[in-house]
mmCIF file of C-alpha atoms and ligand atoms in Angstrom:
data_model
loop_
_atom_site.group_PDB
_atom_site.id
_atom_site.type_symbol
_atom_site.label_atom_id
_atom_site.label_comp_id
_atom_site.label_asym_id
_atom_site.label_seq_id
_atom_site.Cartn_x
_atom_site.Cartn_y
_atom_site.Cartn_z
ATOM 1 C CA MET G 1 -20.671 22.046 7.820
ATOM 2 C CA GLU G 2 -18.792 25.298 8.283
ATOM 3 C CA ASP G 3 -15.100 25.150 9.147
ATOM 4 C CA LYS G 4 -14.338 24.989 12.851
ATOM 5 C CA THR G 5 -11.096 26.080 14.456
ATOM 6 C CA GLU G 6 -8.799 23.212 15.348
ATOM 7 C CA GLN G 7 -9.414 23.746 19.051
ATOM 8 C CA ALA G 8 -13.190 23.624 18.549
ATOM 9 C CA VAL G 9 -12.797 20.344 16.641
ATOM 10 C CA TYR G 10 -10.861 18.802 19.522
ATOM 11 C CA GLU G 11 -13.433 20.099 22.009
ATOM 12 C CA ALA G 12 -16.278 18.502 20.092
ATOM 13 C CA LEU G 13 -14.663 15.056 20.024
ATOM 14 C CA PRO G 14 -15.632 13.547 23.423
ATOM 15 C CA ALA G 15 -19.367 14.235 22.988
ATOM 16 C CA LEU G 16 -19.384 12.378 19.667
ATOM 17 C CA LEU G 17 -16.964 9.606 20.495
ATOM 18 C CA LEU G 18 -18.074 8.505 23.968
ATOM 19 C CA PRO G 19 -21.678 7.492 23.127
ATOM 20 C CA TRP G 20 -20.415 5.694 20.023
ATOM 21 C CA TYR G 21 -17.838 3.810 22.102
ATOM 22 C CA ALA G 22 -20.436 2.858 24.714
ATOM 23 C CA GLU G 23 -22.503 1.268 21.928
ATOM 24 C CA ASN G 24 -19.720 -0.248 19.835
ATOM 25 C CA ALA G 25 -16.795 -1.244 22.096
ATOM 26 C CA ARG G 26 -15.576 -4.758 21.330
ATOM 27 C CA ASP G 27 -15.611 -7.222 24.190
ATOM 28 C CA LEU G 28 -11.870 -7.771 24.651
ATOM 29 C CA PRO G 29 -10.447 -9.718 27.605
ATOM 30 C CA TRP G 30 -8.320 -6.827 28.907
ATOM 31 C CA ARG G 31 -11.383 -4.591 29.030
ATOM 32 C CA HIS G 32 -12.980 -6.728 31.749
ATOM 33 C CA SER G 33 -10.905 -5.049 34.428
ATOM 34 C CA ARG G 34 -9.156 -1.733 35.018
ATOM 35 C CA GLU G 35 -6.463 -3.408 37.048
ATOM 36 C CA PRO G 36 -3.188 -1.732 35.978
ATOM 37 C CA TYR G 37 -1.318 -5.033 35.708
ATOM 38 C CA ARG G 38 -3.821 -6.398 33.189
ATOM 39 C CA VAL G 39 -4.060 -3.164 31.195
ATOM 40 C CA TRP G 40 -0.281 -2.859 31.120
ATOM 41 C CA VAL G 41 0.311 -6.406 29.837
ATOM 42 C CA SER G 42 -2.315 -5.908 27.116
ATOM 43 C CA GLU G 43 -0.836 -2.583 26.015
ATOM 44 C CA ILE G 44 2.669 -4.047 25.759
ATOM 45 C CA MET G 45 1.385 -7.044 23.792
ATOM 46 C CA LEU G 46 -0.641 -4.813 21.463
ATOM 47 C CA GLN G 47 2.395 -2.751 20.429
ATOM 48 C CA GLN G 48 3.042 -3.611 16.763
ATOM 49 C CA THR G 49 0.619 -6.553 16.992
ATOM 50 C CA ARG G 50 -2.997 -6.999 15.876
ATOM 51 C CA VAL G 51 -5.764 -7.442 18.467
ATOM 52 C CA GLU G 52 -6.837 -10.829 17.023
ATOM 53 C CA ALA G 53 -3.280 -12.147 17.353
ATOM 54 C CA VAL G 54 -2.931 -10.885 20.930
ATOM 55 C CA ILE G 55 -6.110 -12.350 22.497
ATOM 56 C CA GLY G 56 -4.824 -15.943 22.783
ATOM 57 C CA TYR G 57 -1.401 -14.832 24.026
ATOM 58 C CA TYR G 58 -2.994 -12.521 26.576
ATOM 59 C CA ASN G 59 -5.295 -15.200 27.996
ATOM 60 C CA ARG G 60 -2.468 -17.757 28.257
ATOM 61 C CA PHE G 61 -0.139 -15.186 29.839
ATOM 62 C CA MET G 62 -2.736 -14.156 32.412
ATOM 63 C CA ALA G 63 -3.499 -17.791 33.253
ATOM 64 C CA ALA G 64 0.240 -18.424 33.813
ATOM 65 C CA PHE G 65 0.993 -15.131 35.615
ATOM 66 C CA PRO G 66 -2.255 -13.859 37.144
ATOM 67 C CA THR G 67 -0.522 -11.221 39.291
ATOM 68 C CA ILE G 68 2.467 -8.953 39.017
ATOM 69 C CA TYR G 69 4.115 -11.052 41.756
ATOM 70 C CA ALA G 70 3.733 -14.220 39.676
ATOM 71 C CA LEU G 71 5.361 -12.488 36.708
ATOM 72 C CA ALA G 72 8.179 -11.028 38.812
ATOM 73 C CA GLU G 73 9.046 -14.464 40.244
ATOM 74 C CA ALA G 74 8.727 -16.462 36.996
ATOM 75 C CA GLU G 75 11.638 -18.096 35.152
ATOM 76 C CA GLU G 76 12.608 -15.863 32.218
ATOM 77 C CA SER G 77 12.516 -18.883 29.889
ATOM 78 C CA ARG G 78 8.838 -19.441 30.771
ATOM 79 C CA VAL G 79 7.983 -15.799 30.083
ATOM 80 C CA LEU G 80 9.769 -15.955 26.718
ATOM 81 C CA LYS G 81 8.075 -19.254 25.855
ATOM 82 C CA LEU G 82 4.647 -17.678 26.400
ATOM 83 C CA TRP G 83 5.755 -14.775 24.201
ATOM 84 C CA GLU G 84 6.988 -17.071 21.425
ATOM 85 C CA GLY G 85 5.643 -15.874 18.062
ATOM 86 C CA LEU G 86 4.584 -12.391 19.258
ATOM 87 C CA GLY G 87 7.973 -10.948 18.245
ATOM 88 C CA TYR G 88 9.869 -7.950 19.655
ATOM 89 C CA TYR G 89 11.087 -10.107 22.532
ATOM 90 C CA SER G 90 12.681 -7.194 24.387
ATOM 91 C CA ARG G 91 9.070 -6.328 25.308
ATOM 92 C CA ALA G 92 8.781 -9.570 27.294
ATOM 93 C CA ARG G 93 12.097 -9.035 29.047
ATOM 94 C CA ASN G 94 11.262 -5.436 29.918
ATOM 95 C CA LEU G 95 7.843 -6.547 31.136
ATOM 96 C CA GLN G 96 9.450 -8.844 33.683
ATOM 97 C CA LYS G 97 12.124 -6.307 34.604
ATOM 98 C CA THR G 98 9.408 -3.744 35.287
ATOM 99 C CA ALA G 99 7.327 -6.265 37.245
ATOM 100 C CA LYS G 100 10.341 -6.930 39.507
ATOM 101 C CA GLN G 101 10.917 -3.204 39.983
ATOM 102 C CA ILE G 102 7.262 -2.543 40.859
ATOM 103 C CA VAL G 103 7.316 -5.417 43.355
ATOM 104 C CA ASP G 104 10.654 -4.357 44.902
ATOM 105 C CA ASP G 105 10.266 -0.570 44.895
ATOM 106 C CA PHE G 106 6.494 -0.031 45.042
ATOM 107 C CA ASP G 107 5.246 -3.089 46.978
ATOM 108 C CA GLY G 108 3.580 -4.373 43.817
ATOM 109 C CA VAL G 109 1.435 -1.236 43.361
ATOM 110 C CA PHE G 110 1.647 0.670 40.065
ATOM 111 C CA PRO G 111 2.487 4.388 40.190
ATOM 112 C CA ASP G 112 -0.680 6.332 39.344
ATOM 113 C CA THR G 113 0.561 9.148 37.093
ATOM 114 C CA ALA G 114 1.865 9.087 33.525
ATOM 115 C CA GLU G 115 5.057 10.896 34.615
ATOM 116 C CA ALA G 116 5.917 8.246 37.247
ATOM 117 C CA LEU G 117 4.933 5.365 34.967
ATOM 118 C CA GLU G 118 7.200 6.639 32.191
ATOM 119 C CA LYS G 119 10.230 6.273 34.454
ATOM 120 C CA LEU G 120 9.798 2.479 34.468
ATOM 121 C CA PRO G 121 11.705 0.340 31.919
ATOM 122 C CA GLY G 122 9.773 -0.434 28.738
ATOM 123 C CA ILE G 123 6.959 2.030 29.514
ATOM 124 C CA GLY G 124 6.985 4.877 26.996
ATOM 125 C CA ALA G 125 4.732 7.901 26.761
ATOM 126 C CA TYR G 126 1.967 5.976 24.981
ATOM 127 C CA THR G 127 1.734 3.115 27.492
ATOM 128 C CA ALA G 128 2.061 5.517 30.430
ATOM 129 C CA GLY G 129 -0.829 7.610 29.027
ATOM 130 C CA ALA G 130 -2.943 4.513 28.453
ATOM 131 C CA ILE G 131 -2.440 3.135 31.990
ATOM 132 C CA ALA G 132 -2.837 6.537 33.669
ATOM 133 C CA SER G 133 -6.074 7.339 31.831
ATOM 134 C CA ILE G 134 -7.672 3.871 31.760
ATOM 135 C CA CYS G 135 -6.751 2.787 35.301
ATOM 136 C CA PHE G 136 -6.480 6.063 37.187
ATOM 137 C CA GLU G 137 -8.730 8.455 35.198
ATOM 138 C CA CYS G 138 -5.871 10.903 34.568
ATOM 139 C CA PRO G 139 -6.255 13.263 31.569
ATOM 140 C CA SER G 140 -3.151 11.744 29.948
ATOM 141 C CA ALA G 141 -3.298 11.109 26.213
ATOM 142 C CA ALA G 142 -2.077 7.817 24.750
ATOM 143 C CA VAL G 143 -0.876 8.865 21.321
ATOM 144 C CA ASP G 144 0.042 6.019 18.983
ATOM 145 C CA GLY G 145 -0.134 5.627 15.207
ATOM 146 C CA ASN G 146 -3.912 5.165 15.344
ATOM 147 C CA VAL G 147 -4.522 8.389 17.228
ATOM 148 C CA LEU G 148 -2.066 10.320 15.058
ATOM 149 C CA ARG G 149 -3.831 9.095 11.930
ATOM 150 C CA ILE G 150 -7.299 9.986 13.255
ATOM 151 C CA MET G 151 -6.335 13.470 14.390
ATOM 152 C CA ALA G 152 -4.323 14.223 11.232
ATOM 153 C CA ARG G 153 -7.413 13.333 9.184
ATOM 154 C CA ILE G 154 -9.971 15.094 11.341
ATOM 155 C CA THR G 155 -7.991 18.334 11.338
ATOM 156 C CA ALA G 156 -6.429 17.840 7.854
ATOM 157 C CA ASP G 157 -3.062 18.364 9.515
ATOM 158 C CA ASP G 158 -0.190 17.773 7.109
ATOM 159 C CA SER G 159 2.613 17.746 9.717
ATOM 160 C CA PRO G 160 4.486 14.429 9.308
ATOM 161 C CA ILE G 161 3.224 12.141 12.067
ATOM 162 C CA ASP G 162 6.670 10.563 12.487
ATOM 163 C CA LEU G 163 7.994 13.789 13.977
ATOM 164 C CA PRO G 164 8.055 13.917 17.797
ATOM 165 C CA ALA G 165 6.843 17.532 17.583
ATOM 166 C CA THR G 166 3.645 16.396 15.799
ATOM 167 C CA LYS G 167 3.047 13.771 18.462
ATOM 168 C CA ARG G 168 3.574 16.305 21.243
ATOM 169 C CA LYS G 169 1.247 18.825 19.571
ATOM 170 C CA ILE G 170 -1.580 16.300 19.120
ATOM 171 C CA GLY G 171 -1.090 14.866 22.634
ATOM 172 C CA ALA G 172 -1.218 18.340 24.207
ATOM 173 C CA ALA G 173 -4.342 19.309 22.225
ATOM 174 C CA LEU G 174 -6.098 16.093 23.267
ATOM 175 C CA GLU G 175 -5.183 16.479 26.933
ATOM 176 C CA LYS G 176 -6.977 19.837 26.996
ATOM 177 C CA VAL G 177 -10.273 18.115 26.117
ATOM 178 C CA TYR G 178 -10.040 14.909 28.164
ATOM 179 C CA PRO G 179 -13.466 14.626 29.842
ATOM 180 C CA LYS G 180 -13.340 14.485 33.639
ATOM 181 C CA GLY G 181 -14.375 11.070 34.959
ATOM 182 C CA ARG G 182 -14.406 9.583 31.432
ATOM 183 C CA CYS G 183 -10.681 9.718 30.676
ATOM 184 C CA GLY G 184 -10.272 5.949 30.363
ATOM 185 C CA ALA G 185 -13.281 5.653 28.084
ATOM 186 C CA PHE G 186 -12.003 8.518 25.903
ATOM 187 C CA THR G 187 -8.577 6.893 25.443
ATOM 188 C CA GLN G 188 -10.220 3.597 24.548
ATOM 189 C CA ALA G 189 -12.754 5.258 22.244
ATOM 190 C CA LEU G 190 -9.926 6.833 20.237
ATOM 191 C CA MET G 191 -8.141 3.468 20.064
ATOM 192 C CA GLU G 192 -11.346 1.771 18.959
ATOM 193 C CA LEU G 193 -12.059 4.354 16.273
ATOM 194 C CA GLY G 194 -8.558 3.875 14.854
ATOM 195 C CA ALA G 195 -8.809 0.081 14.964
ATOM 196 C CA CYS G 196 -12.344 -0.367 13.638
ATOM 197 C CA VAL G 197 -13.386 2.705 11.626
ATOM 198 C CA CYS G 198 -10.619 5.147 10.734
ATOM 199 C CA THR G 199 -8.313 2.373 9.548
ATOM 200 C CA PRO G 200 -5.157 3.101 7.533
ATOM 201 C CA LYS G 201 -6.238 1.864 4.095
ATOM 202 C CA SER G 202 -10.042 1.881 3.910
ATOM 203 C CA PRO G 203 -11.627 4.087 6.559
ATOM 204 C CA GLY G 204 -15.366 3.587 7.037
ATOM 205 C CA CYS G 205 -16.286 7.270 6.801
ATOM 206 C CA THR G 206 -19.979 6.647 6.198
ATOM 207 C CA ALA G 207 -20.350 4.968 9.604
ATOM 208 C CA CYS G 208 -17.898 7.239 11.423
ATOM 209 C CA PRO G 209 -19.177 8.976 14.567
ATOM 210 C CA VAL G 210 -16.947 12.013 13.989
ATOM 211 C CA GLN G 211 -17.611 12.396 10.276
ATOM 212 C CA THR G 212 -19.272 15.806 10.779
ATOM 213 C CA LEU G 213 -16.016 17.114 12.283
ATOM 214 C CA CYS G 214 -13.630 15.578 9.802
ATOM 215 C CA ALA G 215 -11.860 18.028 7.492
ATOM 216 C CA ALA G 216 -10.189 15.313 5.385
ATOM 217 C CA HIS G 217 -13.573 13.743 4.694
ATOM 218 C CA ARG G 218 -15.157 17.105 3.947
ATOM 219 C CA GLU G 219 -12.371 17.952 1.499
ATOM 220 C CA ASN G 220 -12.549 14.481 -0.053
ATOM 221 C CA ALA G 221 -8.870 14.055 0.824
ATOM 222 C CA VAL G 222 -8.899 11.192 3.314
ATOM 223 C CA GLN G 223 -6.165 9.280 1.470
ATOM 224 C CA SER G 224 -3.844 12.324 1.695
ATOM 225 C CA PHE G 225 -3.658 11.991 5.495
ATOM 226 C CA PRO G 226 -1.688 11.237 7.545
ATOM 227 C CA VAL G 227 1.502 12.584 5.989
ATOM 228 C CA LYS G 228 4.602 10.505 6.755
ATOM 229 C CA LEU G 229 8.321 11.055 6.214
ATOM 230 C CA PRO G 230 9.797 8.845 3.472
ATOM 231 C CA LYS G 231 10.685 5.399 4.864
ATOM 232 C CA ALA G 232 14.262 4.190 5.099
ATOM 233 C CA LYS G 233 14.726 1.065 2.973
ATOM 234 C CA LYS G 234 14.982 -2.249 4.836
ATOM 235 C CA ARG G 235 18.420 -3.838 4.797
ATOM 236 C CA VAL G 236 18.408 -7.289 3.221
ATOM 237 C CA GLU G 237 20.540 -9.970 4.891
ATOM 238 C CA GLU G 238 21.070 -13.432 3.470
ATOM 239 C CA ARG G 239 21.441 -16.236 6.014
ATOM 240 C CA THR G 240 21.936 -19.969 5.874
ATOM 241 C CA VAL G 241 20.019 -22.009 8.453
ATOM 242 C CA PHE G 242 21.135 -25.552 9.354
ATOM 243 C CA LEU G 243 18.379 -28.007 10.239
ATOM 244 C CA LEU G 244 20.614 -30.782 11.552
ATOM 245 C CA ARG G 245 18.761 -33.998 12.446
ATOM 246 C CA CYS G 246 20.218 -36.921 14.334
ATOM 247 C CA GLY G 247 18.374 -39.784 16.060
ATOM 248 C CA GLY G 248 15.016 -37.996 15.972
ATOM 249 C CA GLU G 249 16.431 -34.788 17.465
ATOM 250 C CA THR G 250 17.375 -31.444 15.920
ATOM 251 C CA ALA G 251 20.285 -29.139 16.792
ATOM 252 C CA ILE G 252 19.538 -25.767 18.381
ATOM 253 C CA CYS G 253 21.666 -23.166 20.124
ATOM 254 C CA ARG G 254 21.183 -19.902 21.979
ATOM 255 C CA ARG G 255 21.681 -16.499 20.455
ATOM 256 C CA GLU G 256 24.029 -13.917 21.953
ATOM 257 C CA GLU G 257 22.734 -12.038 24.999
ATOM 258 C CA THR G 258 22.685 -8.738 23.099
ATOM 259 C CA GLY G 259 21.380 -7.625 19.712
ATOM 260 C CA LEU G 260 18.555 -8.923 17.540
ATOM 261 C CA LEU G 261 16.496 -11.731 19.207
ATOM 262 C CA ALA G 262 18.945 -11.651 22.136
ATOM 263 C CA GLY G 263 19.148 -14.826 24.221
ATOM 264 C CA LEU G 264 16.451 -16.705 22.312
ATOM 265 C CA TRP G 265 16.879 -20.172 20.821
ATOM 266 C CA GLN G 266 17.601 -20.704 17.151
ATOM 267 C CA PHE G 267 18.636 -23.300 14.633
ATOM 268 C CA PRO G 268 22.359 -22.962 13.928
ATOM 269 C CA ASN G 269 22.855 -20.423 11.163
ATOM 270 C CA CYS G 270 25.426 -18.189 9.570
ATOM 271 C CA ALA G 271 25.568 -15.071 7.437
ATOM 272 C CA GLY G 272 25.387 -15.439 3.653
ATOM 273 C CA ALA G 273 23.664 -17.896 1.304
ATOM 274 C CA LEU G 274 25.912 -20.987 1.265
ATOM 275 C CA THR G 275 25.791 -23.546 -1.537
ATOM 276 C CA VAL G 276 24.955 -27.171 -0.637
ATOM 277 C CA GLU G 277 28.660 -28.088 -0.708
ATOM 278 C CA GLU G 278 29.564 -25.163 1.549
ATOM 279 C CA ALA G 279 26.712 -26.055 3.913
ATOM 280 C CA VAL G 280 27.872 -29.669 4.177
ATOM 281 C CA ARG G 281 31.425 -28.488 4.883
ATOM 282 C CA TRP G 282 30.114 -26.134 7.607
ATOM 283 C CA ALA G 283 28.253 -29.038 9.204
ATOM 284 C CA GLU G 284 31.366 -31.263 9.050
ATOM 285 C CA GLU G 285 33.435 -28.543 10.718
ATOM 286 C CA HIS G 286 30.877 -28.467 13.534
ATOM 287 C CA GLY G 287 31.304 -32.224 14.127
ATOM 288 C CA VAL G 288 27.841 -33.495 13.149
ATOM 289 C CA GLN G 289 29.009 -35.836 10.324
ATOM 290 C CA PRO G 290 26.343 -35.021 7.701
ATOM 291 C CA VAL G 291 25.283 -38.138 5.758
ATOM 292 C CA GLY G 292 22.732 -36.680 3.370
ATOM 293 C CA LEU G 293 20.771 -33.635 2.319
ATOM 294 C CA PHE G 294 17.098 -34.258 2.864
ATOM 295 C CA ARG G 295 16.031 -30.994 1.251
ATOM 296 C CA SER G 296 16.571 -27.241 1.054
ATOM 297 C CA VAL G 297 13.928 -24.554 1.623
ATOM 298 C CA HIS G 298 13.716 -20.783 1.284
ATOM 299 C CA ARG G 299 12.078 -18.572 3.888
ATOM 300 C CA THR G 300 11.796 -14.798 4.335
ATOM 301 C CA HIS G 301 11.352 -13.015 7.650
ATOM 302 C CA ILE G 302 10.846 -9.285 7.981
ATOM 303 C CA PHE G 303 11.962 -7.362 11.062
ATOM 304 C CA THR G 304 11.450 -3.627 11.549
ATOM 305 C CA HIS G 305 14.651 -2.597 9.734
ATOM 306 C CA ILE G 306 15.988 -5.817 8.229
ATOM 307 C CA ARG G 307 14.711 -8.496 5.903
ATOM 308 C CA TRP G 308 16.237 -11.940 6.300
ATOM 309 C CA GLU G 309 16.342 -14.042 3.144
ATOM 310 C CA MET G 310 17.086 -17.510 4.484
ATOM 311 C CA ILE G 311 18.036 -20.761 2.849
ATOM 312 C CA GLY G 312 17.560 -23.746 5.155
ATOM 313 C CA TYR G 313 19.402 -27.037 4.602
ATOM 314 C CA LEU G 314 17.832 -30.082 6.201
ATOM 315 C CA LEU G 315 20.785 -32.413 6.793
ATOM 316 C CA ASP G 316 20.660 -35.910 8.257
ATOM 317 C CA CYS G 317 23.656 -36.372 10.527
ATOM 318 C CA ALA G 318 25.462 -39.304 12.169
ATOM 319 C CA ALA G 319 26.856 -37.518 15.231
ATOM 320 C CA LYS G 320 25.455 -35.210 17.919
ATOM 321 C CA SER G 321 28.105 -32.566 18.294
ATOM 322 C CA ALA G 322 28.422 -30.949 21.719
ATOM 323 C CA ASP G 323 28.434 -27.574 19.916
ATOM 324 C CA PHE G 324 24.628 -27.741 20.052
ATOM 325 C CA VAL G 325 21.686 -28.683 22.242
ATOM 326 C CA TRP G 326 19.658 -31.526 20.702
ATOM 327 C CA ALA G 327 15.892 -31.396 21.058
ATOM 328 C CA GLY G 328 13.039 -33.669 19.984
ATOM 329 C CA ARG G 329 9.942 -32.366 18.233
ATOM 330 C CA GLU G 330 7.943 -31.936 21.427
ATOM 331 C CA ALA G 331 10.695 -30.049 23.231
ATOM 332 C CA LEU G 332 11.123 -27.783 20.198
ATOM 333 C CA THR G 333 7.492 -26.756 20.324
ATOM 334 C CA GLU G 334 6.904 -26.888 24.088
ATOM 335 C CA ALA G 335 10.122 -26.059 25.927
ATOM 336 C CA TYR G 336 12.313 -23.695 23.911
ATOM 337 C CA ALA G 337 11.375 -20.149 22.860
ATOM 338 C CA LEU G 338 12.061 -20.115 19.115
ATOM 339 C CA PRO G 339 11.323 -16.761 17.459
ATOM 340 C CA THR G 340 9.138 -16.786 14.341
ATOM 341 C CA ALA G 341 12.150 -16.350 12.035
ATOM 342 C CA PHE G 342 13.227 -19.881 13.037
ATOM 343 C CA ARG G 343 9.908 -21.394 14.054
ATOM 344 C CA MET G 344 8.837 -21.171 10.411
ATOM 345 C CA PHE G 345 11.283 -24.016 9.685
ATOM 346 C CA LEU G 346 9.575 -26.407 12.147
ATOM 347 C CA GLU G 347 7.192 -27.628 9.464
ATOM 348 C CA ASP G 348 10.201 -28.644 7.347
ATOM 349 C CA ILE G 349 11.758 -30.893 9.971
HETATM 350 S S1 SF4 U 401 -14.654 10.561 8.598
HETATM 351 FE FE1 SF4 U 401 -13.336 9.021 7.733
HETATM 352 S S2 SF4 U 401 -11.294 9.919 7.739
HETATM 353 FE FE2 SF4 U 401 -12.565 11.160 9.070
HETATM 354 S S3 SF4 U 401 -12.199 10.323 11.107
HETATM 355 FE FE3 SF4 U 401 -14.007 9.319 10.305
HETATM 356 S S4 SF4 U 401 -13.217 7.455 9.310
HETATM 357 FE FE4 SF4 U 401 -11.482 8.809 9.666
#
């Protein structure tokens, strides 16, 4: 195929993508309705999280909070509990904050433009574009990593996709070709192509509906796109986690209200990798009278910028210090929102 100008490539996209999407769209629970509340919750859950992992969370969340009013009125602890394991907990808090604002300021009705949506807490340009196009048929692009990767490959664009200017350029070019009356389908078709065909590591070019347009494929250079800026190295933090057991219950405490995993529950822990002797002394100083080390375990948890290397000491104790809340197995799994970094120790207790 002869080379097309970049604009012509963008213009040709909807005609190729929309019929493919109509045939191949996966049946996902949030696609059963264009109700903004449902689309919004799904988009927030899908940030940084795989579709397969989100489906169960989404269905449970919708069963618990079927309307924006139900979410606005819910106890925060219940919202966090239903989010447990999805990570990035500020998303759950912002979700509820936004629900309250929409109920208080907009009578429970979502604003219907990307510009107005973006003014709400926790709704960035991507989510605003997704809601505006899918629910209100606005020609507003939803540009995430998937869309950046697809467009960088199709146009063999070597601008680093981490740069805001690249995102703006691709978003503006897409918005010029959003098809009237099919805006929601076009946004979802791009998302679907990125999730199912033009994947990061092994794109399925032979079955790709836009293969005839794709410069990276034509130049046999698919793996050279997208171009990214070099990644900053993750900081490694060592932590010691205390799994203190007494009378069938385990000690937990709440994290600070600000910072990483703010306000969530955790097993008591401290910075650094303590030796067994140091860990026993720490437990004595916290009044739990350790009587024996049951075992020690190593666990690693990776956040966006930090890697926690954790050593957990499972200590049997003779006293329930008031420094902690003491919870039985069922309460630990059912009642308290423990982030994954700590939940991974549950199997050791
Ligand atoms: S042809 Fe390959 S690289 Fe190009 S858009 Fe399709 S899947 Fe992606």
